[in-house]
Every structure is written in C-alpha cells, then in structure tokens.
C-alpha positions as a printed Julia matrix, in Angstrom:
216×3 Matrix{Float64}:
 132.17  -24.26  -17.62
 135.93  -24.75  -17.69
 137.31  -26.78  -20.58
 140.59  -27.74  -22.2
 141.11  -28.22  -25.93
 142.91  -31.45  -26.9
 144.22  -31.46  -30.47
 145.7   -34.59  -32.04
 148.34  -33.24  -34.42
 150.54  -34.79  -37.07
 150.67  -32.06  -39.7
 152.54  -28.92  -38.5
 150.87  -26.59  -40.98
 147.43  -27.92  -40.14
 148.18  -27.55  -36.46
 149.26  -23.92  -36.66
 146.19  -22.99  -38.7
 143.9   -24.97  -36.4
 145.28  -23.46  -33.18
 145.27  -19.92  -34.54
 141.62  -20.32  -35.55
 140.79  -21.47  -32.01
 142.62  -18.51  -30.5
 140.98  -16.03  -32.89
 137.52  -17.38  -32.1
 138.16  -17.86  -28.38
 140.33  -14.88  -27.31
 139.57  -15.44  -23.62
 140.85  -19.04  -23.69
 144.06  -19.52  -21.73
 146.69  -20.87  -24.2
 147.75  -23.33  -21.48
 144.35  -24.95  -21.96
 145.29  -25.86  -25.55
 146.88  -29.29  -25.29
 148.63  -30.51  -28.42
 149.33  -34.25  -28.6
 151.81  -34.64  -31.42
 154.01  -37.25  -33.07
 156.48  -34.92  -34.73
 154.63  -31.66  -35.38
 156.23  -29.7   -32.54
 159.63  -29.06  -34.13
 158.15  -27.08  -37.0
 155.07  -25.61  -35.35
 156.18  -24.54  -31.88
 157.82  -21.27  -32.88
 154.64  -20.14  -34.62
 152.37  -20.65  -31.6
 152.18  -19.03  -28.14
 154.8   -20.43  -25.76
 152.09  -21.27  -23.22
 150.56  -23.99  -25.39
 150.91  -27.39  -23.7
 152.81  -29.98  -25.76
 152.59  -33.71  -25.14
 154.62  -36.3   -27.04
 152.83  -39.28  -28.57
 154.62  -42.49  -29.59
 154.58  -43.85  -33.1
 152.79  -45.39  -34.86
 149.97  -42.86  -34.85
 146.9   -44.14  -32.99
 144.1   -41.6   -32.78
 142.47  -43.07  -29.66
 145.8   -43.23  -27.82
 146.66  -39.63  -28.72
 143.34  -38.4   -27.4
 143.72  -40.38  -24.19
 147.13  -38.82  -23.58
 145.55  -35.4   -23.83
 142.48  -36.24  -21.76
 144.64  -37.61  -18.93
 146.54  -34.31  -18.84
 143.51  -32.21  -17.87
 140.94  -32.34  -15.11
 138.12  -30.23  -16.53
 135.75  -30.76  -19.47
 137.4   -31.58  -22.79
 136.99  -30.35  -26.35
 138.48  -32.91  -28.73
 139.66  -31.55  -32.08
 141.47  -32.99  -35.08
 144.17  -30.83  -36.65
 142.27  -30.81  -39.96
 139.29  -29.05  -38.37
 139.03  -25.27  -38.68
 136.83  -23.48  -36.15
 134.77  -20.85  -37.94
 132.36  -19.61  -35.26
 133.28  -16.8   -32.83
 133.08  -18.27  -29.32
 132.07  -21.57  -30.94
 133.69  -23.78  -28.31
 132.19  -21.66  -25.53
 128.8   -22.17  -27.17
 129.36  -25.94  -27.08
 130.15  -25.61  -23.39
 127.04  -23.51  -22.72
 124.79  -25.93  -24.6
 126.28  -29.16  -23.24
 123.98  -29.48  -20.23
 122.02  -32.71  -20.49
 124.35  -34.26  -23.06
 127.06  -36.86  -22.65
 128.75  -35.5   -25.76
 128.02  -32.49  -27.96
 129.44  -32.27  -31.48
 129.91  -29.22  -33.64
 128.31  -29.08  -37.05
 130.63  -29.54  -40.0
 130.74  -29.91  -43.78
 132.46  -33.27  -44.23
 132.09  -36.63  -42.53
 130.44  -40.02  -42.68
 127.42  -38.83  -40.69
 125.74  -36.23  -42.86
 123.39  -35.35  -40.01
 126.38  -33.42  -38.67
 126.26  -31.09  -41.66
 125.22  -27.62  -40.55
 121.53  -26.8   -40.58
 119.99  -23.36  -40.34
 118.69  -22.1   -37.03
 121.62  -22.79  -34.7
 119.74  -25.41  -32.7
 121.01  -28.4   -30.75
 119.76  -31.65  -32.26
 119.83  -35.02  -30.55
 121.81  -37.66  -32.43
 120.61  -41.27  -31.98
 123.76  -42.8   -33.49
 127.36  -41.71  -33.73
 129.22  -38.47  -34.46
 132.67  -38.02  -35.93
 135.16  -36.55  -33.49
 136.4   -33.65  -35.61
 135.21  -31.36  -32.79
 133.24  -32.61  -29.79
 132.64  -31.35  -26.26
 132.84  -34.05  -23.59
 131.9   -33.15  -20.01
 134.21  -34.5   -17.34
 131.24  -36.37  -15.87
 131.0   -38.39  -19.11
 134.69  -39.29  -18.99
 134.37  -40.31  -15.33
 131.41  -42.55  -16.19
 132.35  -43.95  -19.59
 136.15  -43.86  -19.39
 138.75  -43.18  -22.05
 138.76  -44.21  -25.69
 139.48  -47.83  -26.55
 143.06  -48.02  -27.84
 142.48  -51.39  -29.48
 141.21  -49.39  -32.47
 144.61  -48.74  -34.01
 143.58  -48.17  -37.63
 140.93  -45.95  -39.17
 137.32  -45.79  -38.1
 135.03  -47.3   -35.46
 136.92  -45.72  -32.54
 134.33  -42.93  -32.62
 131.46  -45.41  -33.16
 132.65  -47.34  -30.12
 132.85  -44.3   -27.86
 129.45  -43.02  -28.96
 127.88  -46.42  -28.36
 129.38  -46.52  -24.88
 127.89  -43.1   -24.15
 124.46  -44.23  -25.31
 124.68  -47.45  -23.3
 125.5   -45.37  -20.22
 122.13  -43.69  -20.66
 123.51  -40.37  -21.89
 122.5   -38.33  -24.94
 124.66  -37.18  -27.86
 123.86  -33.94  -29.62
 124.87  -31.86  -32.63
 125.12  -28.11  -32.14
 124.48  -26.04  -35.26
 125.61  -22.87  -33.48
 129.24  -24.07  -33.72
 130.67  -24.83  -37.16
 133.93  -26.57  -38.04
 135.25  -26.48  -41.61
 136.49  -30.02  -42.26
 137.47  -29.48  -45.89
 139.81  -26.48  -45.86
 142.82  -28.32  -44.41
 144.35  -31.51  -45.84
 143.5   -34.72  -44.01
 145.99  -37.51  -43.43
 143.26  -40.09  -43.89
 141.94  -38.67  -47.15
 145.4   -39.01  -48.73
 145.48  -42.81  -48.76
 143.36  -45.93  -49.0
 142.11  -46.7   -45.49
 139.91  -49.66  -46.4
 142.25  -52.22  -44.8
 142.48  -50.18  -41.58
 138.73  -49.76  -41.51
 138.13  -53.48  -42.02
 140.5   -54.3   -39.15
 138.72  -51.89  -36.82
 135.33  -53.13  -37.98
 136.26  -56.65  -36.89
 137.34  -55.35  -33.46
 134.08  -53.43  -33.12
 131.9   -56.41  -34.09
 133.76  -58.78  -31.79
 133.52  -56.33  -28.91
 129.81  -55.64  -29.31
 128.76  -58.94  -30.94
 127.11  -57.0   -33.76
C-alpha cells in the first residue's frame, strides 16, 4: 500500500531525530512522502533533512488535531501519523503497519509510554485488537477510514481526548482498531512538550468537550 507520513513538529531537534529514524528504517520511502506540519521547527531543522521533505506551516497556538488535519489534507493515500517525540526502532516498521492494516480502521504501533498500557510491546509480534482507544504517537490510518470517519475534531484544542474521540468515531463506524507488536516506537528517548508542564487544565477542558459531544 502507498502511504504518507505526517509528523506534527514543534521541537526541531526532536524532528530531525524522528525523521532520520524513519528514513533509516524505511530506506525505500520517498522523502516527499514525509510531510512535516510545523509551527516554527523548519528554520532550524530544514538544513539537516533531505530537501525533498514536504513542509507545511501550522498557525499558532499549537493544536494537535489541527496540525494533523493540515497534513492529512495534503496527501491522497493512506496516512501514518507520528508525533515528533516518537522514535521508530523497527526496520521497515511502517511498512509492516501497512501490510498488517487490512481489516482495521486504524493500526497503532507498540510503544513504551502512554496512557493505554495495552500499547506496550508484547512478545510475538502479533496484531492485537484494541476495544478502546490508542494514543496517536504512531498510527496507520487507511484512506478508506478517513473517507468514512473524516478528519480529527479541532474543537479539542488542549491536551487529551482528541485521540479518544477519533478512536470512538472509528469504533462507531463499525471498524476495528489494532495494536501491532511488530512495529515499535520509543516514546521515552525524546523530550515531550506535554511532559514538561502541567496539562491538567487542558485535559479537563478537553474532557468537558468530549463528554458534551458524546453525552458520557
């Protein structure tokens, strides 16, 4: 399957490390298929990355859902969503997600940090069905899912619940979500913007939006 990689980037050093890991693990991937949606990272990072990488400007303030939507709109094939604090560790890991995505509305990599510990890597390299949500540190979304479910909800402007919302929409559309242990993303090696500050107020604001939207 053909896919593009959409990376939401705010930290130039994270971005360079993240993109280089993708290119090392996916040498056949056309650099034009790496779409960086940034709100200031380009000035420092561009000279350290291949000139073919696609750069898209994002307005401030940073809104994760809006950044991802900018990137998704820019491509017509399947999409791999990545955060710039995720480090791909598996050779051909994104290609494996693509190969294993049949029958799933979204397929997430395994990782080592996140609110859903079922995403933590398990031995065996299997694909496991996830009945709830997955964090979007690295997920494969078929174009058919995007056409059916739509883009991310940009009302979630703070931290959290944007991924819960999208996963719930996928489930309600009758599609499955999976976790693929054959692809591993290190989510601890690079510094996270969110882990540097108290996000409780942002999370509470998004929680209210989520509950009002879904009446739950």
